[in-house]
Amino acid sequence: MPEKMTGKGKTAAVICELNPLHKGHEALFRQVKEYADRLVCVLSGNFVQRGEPAILDKWARCRLALEAGADLVIELPLPWACAGAEKFAAGGVYLVNALGAVDYLAFGSEFPDIARLQQIAETLLSEEFSSALPQSGESFARRRETALSSLLGKEVLPILRSPNAILGIEYLKALLQEQSEIAPLVFHRVGAGHDSPAKEGEFSSAGELRELLWSGKSLNGLVPDCTLAALKTETDAGRCPADVSFLGRAMLCKLRMMELPDFAALPDISEGLEHRLFDAAKQAGTLEEFYTLVKSKRYSHARIRRLTISAFLGVTKDFPSLPPYLRILGMTDAGAEYLQSCSPALPFAARSGDFQRLGGDALRLFRLEAAADDLYALACPTPQPCGRDYTEKLIRR
């Protein structure tokens, strides 16, 4: 770890979902601020990696990020926010690097040994890994484990089965591929495991908190006060907790209307998976039944959920491979001052008119985002009107 540099003008970035912001996030932000004066968050929009709508919309989560210590919040656009770890990380790191004025990329990991994580990242990019990777059979995750354990030893297996460590490795890979000068900052992830119940004295995981919200239980004492306040405000407005179950029949309707070439055009389609999706769409009566019909040893539940939400929202493989803009959702006065010092490699955008001026891929992607957010409005307990992407103002704190 580098020396703590508070007051020295350093900037750190965190790529996050905050679904919802919990005590582990709060602790990470606090730790990061011991090394940097400014914190940039690259935040997923209204749909997240699980292939589901976020519990709170992106504007509520942006406000929470700013309250928790962020100075600038940039949106990770839909095609990357709803992707697997590799693409999610590539999109987030690309945006962080494009700011041109970030010193550190911070993340939490169950295994905070940066040298070991870096070794795995470098190996994944090597020709030796490509040669050692089995070409067929089980899921890519299992084949990756087989190849890496043959090259680095079986002691890497626990790391490769830890969600935050896997994501951290993908961040390191993306930094290497970008030839970025940004230094990684890794912190020991504290709290319950991914989607696991908390033990006494542990922070609750985001997955456990979502399950409690969906079951109507209180999160008093489990999340920061700012999150409790946001949850109450958004619940009173009928916007929280958003739930994919509200979209179930609409999603099945879209799936049944799709033809085989439409499924083949989805991102992350390979090995004839489009045929399984097409056949399942004609049979399933619920989303869970659809997921079960498609799932196999080769295709994980999470991958299928992401493909399903991509189909529903209109995400296809012909969108740009990397984000074409830096969309600012919110900032503090310090964040506004920081923006003046940046030399960005991508254009900034904040309002709908900015995308109109940019045109091309930027406008096409914004329109996808806005249409997806209109569908997110139907995932809320009380269906919300369309158009928030056109009417919401830049959040200032």
XYZ file of C-alpha atoms in Angstrom:
397
model
C 0.000 0.000 0.000
C 1.244 3.546 -0.669
C 1.687 6.020 2.134
C -1.421 7.798 3.324
C -1.573 11.063 1.425
C -4.500 13.026 2.894
C -4.166 16.688 1.990
C -1.775 16.010 -0.881
C -4.249 16.438 -3.727
C -4.596 12.759 -4.621
C -7.722 11.328 -6.239
C -9.051 7.789 -5.866
C -11.858 6.039 -7.709
C -14.232 3.245 -6.754
C -16.405 1.266 -9.187
C -19.592 0.274 -7.409
C -23.292 -0.576 -7.419
C -24.282 0.502 -3.864
C -27.275 -1.808 -4.053
C -27.887 -0.535 -1.396
C -25.075 1.445 0.218
C -24.199 -0.444 3.402
C -21.698 -0.265 6.244
C -19.040 -2.079 4.237
C -19.221 0.602 1.537
C -19.093 3.288 4.212
C -15.963 1.692 5.693
C -14.309 1.403 2.270
C -14.990 5.063 1.462
C -13.567 6.085 4.827
C -10.415 4.017 4.265
C -9.943 5.417 0.763
C -10.152 8.964 2.072
C -7.083 8.230 4.203
C -5.070 7.960 0.980
C -6.733 10.562 -1.205
C -8.482 13.892 -0.823
C -11.044 13.228 -3.526
C -13.175 10.206 -4.290
C -14.762 9.465 -7.661
C -17.497 6.824 -7.866
C -18.323 5.064 -11.115
C -21.846 3.916 -10.307
C -24.052 1.385 -12.079
C -27.280 2.769 -13.462
C -30.753 1.410 -12.774
C -29.916 -2.180 -13.745
C -27.033 -4.084 -12.190
C -24.729 -7.074 -12.648
C -27.244 -9.545 -11.236
C -29.409 -8.935 -14.296
C -32.029 -7.177 -12.185
C -33.196 -3.647 -11.343
C -31.333 -1.949 -8.498
C -33.254 -1.649 -5.205
C -32.962 2.152 -5.388
C -32.747 4.154 -8.592
C -29.456 5.670 -9.705
C -30.329 9.167 -8.522
C -31.064 8.006 -4.975
C -27.851 5.946 -4.948
C -25.882 8.894 -6.331
C -27.082 11.029 -3.416
C -26.049 8.284 -1.007
C -22.581 8.087 -2.565
C -22.128 11.841 -2.122
C -23.347 11.681 1.479
C -20.926 8.826 2.176
C -17.895 10.786 0.970
C -17.816 10.734 -2.831
C -17.008 14.002 -4.581
C -17.997 12.996 -8.103
C -20.384 10.298 -9.347
C -20.189 9.061 -12.938
C -22.650 6.573 -14.394
C -21.492 3.202 -15.687
C -23.757 2.761 -18.728
C -26.172 -0.136 -19.058
C -24.227 -2.499 -21.395
C -21.333 -2.587 -18.901
C -23.357 -2.332 -15.678
C -25.367 -5.423 -16.698
C -22.374 -7.460 -17.858
C -20.160 -10.143 -16.365
C -17.153 -9.253 -14.235
C -14.700 -8.846 -17.131
C -16.819 -6.406 -19.146
C -18.108 -4.636 -16.019
C -14.536 -4.008 -14.896
C -13.331 -3.030 -18.372
C -16.045 -0.388 -18.720
C -15.509 1.019 -15.242
C -11.726 1.157 -15.502
C -11.968 2.740 -18.955
C -14.068 5.581 -17.537
C -11.762 6.058 -14.550
C -8.721 6.139 -16.812
C -10.456 8.505 -19.230
C -10.755 11.169 -16.524
C -7.031 11.682 -16.878
C -6.595 12.735 -13.249
C -7.012 9.669 -11.015
C -4.174 8.330 -8.880
C -5.702 5.212 -7.322
C -8.364 2.629 -8.117
C -9.641 1.218 -4.815
C -11.551 -1.995 -4.168
C -12.233 -4.498 -1.431
C -11.218 -8.151 -1.625
C -11.613 -11.239 0.541
C -7.905 -11.792 -0.254
C -6.136 -8.403 -0.085
C -2.702 -9.653 -1.196
C -2.161 -7.263 -4.115
C 0.949 -9.090 -5.348
C -0.981 -12.352 -5.612
C -3.974 -10.705 -7.301
C -1.629 -8.960 -9.738
C 0.087 -12.261 -10.536
C -3.266 -13.854 -11.364
C -4.282 -10.890 -13.525
C -1.031 -11.025 -15.486
C -1.364 -14.788 -15.937
C -4.898 -14.415 -17.304
C -3.504 -12.148 -20.024
C -0.653 -14.506 -20.912
C -0.264 -16.940 -23.793
C 0.409 -19.678 -21.241
C -3.099 -19.251 -19.846
C -4.665 -19.388 -23.301
C -2.804 -22.612 -23.990
C -3.758 -24.161 -20.639
C -7.463 -23.213 -20.837
C -9.700 -26.220 -21.638
C -11.708 -25.395 -24.743
C -15.019 -27.030 -23.883
C -17.002 -28.794 -21.217
C -17.805 -26.869 -18.046
C -18.443 -23.155 -17.523
C -15.691 -20.656 -18.263
C -15.232 -20.079 -14.512
C -14.448 -23.760 -13.964
C -12.178 -23.954 -16.988
C -10.370 -20.824 -15.750
C -9.844 -22.481 -12.363
C -8.386 -25.553 -14.045
C -5.953 -23.519 -16.128
C -4.811 -21.189 -13.351
C -4.369 -23.946 -10.792
C -2.173 -25.812 -13.278
C -0.024 -22.698 -13.769
C -0.020 -21.151 -10.262
C -0.943 -23.994 -7.938
C -4.168 -25.054 -6.231
C -3.777 -22.373 -3.551
C -5.304 -19.879 -6.008
C -8.650 -21.731 -6.003
C -10.128 -20.001 -2.907
C -9.300 -16.638 -4.491
C -11.020 -17.617 -7.737
C -14.155 -18.590 -5.801
C -14.446 -15.249 -3.984
C -16.647 -12.717 -5.829
C -14.886 -9.539 -4.744
C -11.435 -10.982 -5.369
C -12.543 -12.070 -8.862
C -13.782 -8.558 -9.598
C -10.557 -7.072 -8.229
C -8.532 -9.286 -10.558
C -10.625 -8.039 -13.473
C -9.902 -4.438 -12.433
C -6.183 -5.239 -12.436
C -6.482 -6.888 -15.848
C -8.259 -3.819 -17.224
C -5.582 -1.494 -15.827
C -2.918 -3.609 -17.529
C -4.807 -3.642 -20.824
C -5.259 0.131 -20.672
C -1.547 0.499 -19.810
C -2.821 2.799 -17.099
C -0.623 4.573 -14.587
C -3.394 4.396 -11.972
C -2.217 2.442 -8.914
C -4.513 -0.177 -7.339
C -5.482 0.164 -3.667
C -6.847 -3.074 -2.217
C -8.533 -3.281 1.193
C -9.567 -6.349 3.132
C -13.282 -6.803 2.580
C -15.037 -6.982 5.938
C -18.521 -8.290 6.531
C -20.671 -11.194 5.446
C -19.867 -13.084 2.285
C -21.559 -12.347 -0.996
C -25.319 -13.029 -0.617
C -24.668 -14.690 2.765
C -26.287 -13.863 6.129
C -24.148 -11.845 8.509
C -22.681 -13.439 11.608
C -22.573 -11.550 14.883
C -20.311 -8.506 14.548
C -20.210 -8.635 10.734
C -21.570 -6.098 8.267
C -24.570 -7.402 6.336
C -24.004 -8.105 2.634
C -25.953 -6.250 -0.036
C -27.692 -9.505 -0.981
C -28.945 -10.104 2.557
C -30.139 -6.501 2.818
C -32.094 -6.783 -0.430
C -33.801 -9.964 0.755
C -34.809 -8.223 3.984
C -36.234 -5.280 2.035
C -38.193 -7.498 -0.342
C -39.662 -9.342 2.640
C -40.761 -6.055 4.215
C -38.331 -6.125 7.147
C -36.561 -3.152 8.674
C -32.878 -2.421 8.115
C -32.525 -0.434 11.335
C -28.992 -0.850 12.655
C -27.839 -2.723 9.545
C -27.110 0.197 7.200
C -25.888 3.784 7.622
C -28.449 6.404 8.655
C -28.283 8.036 5.219
C -29.368 4.753 3.603
C -32.246 4.342 6.056
C -33.423 7.871 5.261
C -33.196 7.282 1.501
C -35.058 3.994 1.753
C -37.886 5.680 3.686
C -38.113 8.583 1.241
C -38.125 6.328 -1.812
C -40.509 3.811 -0.242
C -42.961 6.590 0.657
C -42.775 7.729 -2.985
C -43.575 4.187 -4.199
C -40.182 3.776 -5.878
C -38.561 1.297 -3.481
C -37.785 -1.556 -3.302
C -37.660 -2.128 -7.049
C -38.108 -5.810 -7.886
C -37.687 -7.787 -11.096
C -40.862 -9.735 -10.222
C -42.930 -6.688 -11.200
C -41.504 -7.037 -14.721
C -41.913 -10.802 -15.027
C -44.740 -11.125 -17.550
C -43.542 -8.141 -19.557
C -40.129 -9.800 -19.854
C -41.668 -13.115 -20.904
C -43.774 -11.251 -23.467
C -40.642 -9.701 -24.986
C -38.822 -13.061 -24.979
C -41.700 -14.810 -26.755
C -41.733 -12.149 -29.470
C -38.026 -12.615 -30.236
C -36.763 -14.751 -33.117
C -33.586 -16.835 -33.108
C -31.471 -14.084 -34.779
C -32.598 -11.673 -32.050
C -31.199 -13.971 -29.366
C -28.002 -14.435 -31.393
C -27.548 -10.636 -31.384
C -27.385 -10.437 -27.576
C -24.040 -9.754 -25.874
C -22.117 -12.724 -24.425
C -23.808 -15.275 -26.699
C -21.637 -18.276 -27.602
C -21.690 -22.023 -28.192
C -25.254 -22.032 -29.512
C -26.763 -20.562 -26.337
C -29.259 -18.628 -28.458
C -31.044 -21.911 -29.244
C -31.577 -22.699 -25.557
C -32.897 -19.181 -24.940
C -35.246 -19.351 -27.929
C -36.642 -22.761 -26.960
C -37.071 -21.810 -23.290
C -38.936 -18.616 -24.224
C -41.623 -20.701 -25.940
C -42.197 -22.870 -22.859
C -41.592 -20.861 -19.680
C -44.497 -19.463 -17.696
C -42.338 -17.587 -15.168
C -38.912 -16.000 -15.168
C -37.595 -18.611 -12.760
C -38.843 -21.372 -15.059
C -37.129 -19.660 -17.989
C -33.831 -19.450 -16.080
C -34.116 -23.129 -15.077
C -34.815 -24.283 -18.624
C -31.741 -22.472 -19.961
C -29.333 -23.235 -17.111
C -26.775 -26.005 -17.528
C -23.346 -26.958 -16.229
C -21.891 -24.607 -18.839
C -24.201 -21.588 -18.353
C -24.487 -19.988 -14.920
C -27.700 -18.589 -13.476
C -26.150 -15.108 -13.309
C -25.184 -15.182 -16.990
C -28.696 -16.218 -17.966
C -30.253 -13.438 -15.880
C -27.984 -10.890 -17.556
C -28.882 -12.164 -21.011
C -32.571 -12.059 -20.118
C -32.494 -8.473 -18.925
C -30.389 -7.504 -21.961
C -33.042 -9.000 -24.234
C -35.798 -7.127 -22.403
C -33.985 -3.783 -22.465
C -32.661 -4.012 -26.021
C -28.948 -4.380 -25.281
C -27.219 -5.979 -28.266
C -23.625 -6.849 -29.121
C -23.355 -4.066 -31.708
C -23.066 -1.281 -29.119
C -19.572 0.224 -28.721
C -17.035 -2.010 -26.991
C -16.272 0.759 -24.478
C -18.301 3.720 -23.142
C -18.183 6.812 -25.410
C -18.751 9.476 -22.730
C -18.408 10.391 -19.054
C -21.910 10.982 -17.732
C -21.926 12.994 -14.514
C -24.793 12.163 -12.162
C -23.721 14.293 -9.207
C -20.897 16.125 -7.482
C -19.857 18.235 -4.536
C -18.142 21.619 -4.760
C -14.833 19.759 -4.464
C -15.924 17.509 -7.324
C -16.770 20.503 -9.500
C -13.345 21.984 -8.766
C -11.715 18.639 -9.575
C -13.434 18.520 -12.975
C -11.752 21.779 -13.886
C -8.354 20.108 -13.406
C -9.127 17.035 -15.528
C -7.865 16.435 -19.023
C -10.483 13.870 -20.052
C -10.106 11.522 -22.999
C -13.905 11.377 -23.346
C -16.526 14.151 -23.471
C -18.443 15.006 -20.317
C -22.241 14.870 -20.396
C -24.804 15.648 -17.725
C -28.073 16.632 -19.404
C -30.028 15.172 -22.310
C -29.024 18.101 -24.514
C -25.363 17.140 -24.086
C -26.039 13.794 -25.762
C -27.950 15.469 -28.569
C -24.873 17.586 -29.288
C -22.562 14.551 -29.134
C -24.730 12.475 -31.493
C -23.542 9.133 -32.897
C -22.868 6.292 -30.452
C -23.253 8.601 -27.461
C -26.789 9.596 -28.421
C -27.736 6.017 -29.300
C -26.455 4.772 -25.951
C -28.230 7.549 -24.034
C -31.508 6.691 -25.745
C -31.030 3.038 -24.747
C -30.371 4.153 -21.174
C -33.431 6.415 -21.095
C -35.702 3.697 -22.510
C -34.351 1.197 -19.961
C -35.009 3.647 -17.141
C -38.604 4.010 -18.343
C -38.948 0.234 -17.958
C -37.245 0.408 -14.551
C -40.124 2.672 -13.560
C -42.421 -0.363 -13.919
C -40.229 -2.392 -11.534
C -41.143 -0.016 -8.700
C -43.903 -0.962 -6.231
C -45.953 1.917 -7.642
C -45.358 2.261 -11.396
C -43.659 5.573 -12.117
C -43.981 7.893 -15.133
C -41.467 7.899 -17.979
C -38.824 10.456 -18.783
C -36.698 10.892 -15.666
C -33.477 10.683 -17.686
C -34.654 13.798 -19.515
C -35.905 15.721 -16.475
C -33.607 14.870 -13.537
C -31.102 17.620 -12.814
C -27.440 17.218 -11.974
C -27.233 16.420 -8.255
C -25.182 18.913 -6.236
C -24.225 18.580 -2.611
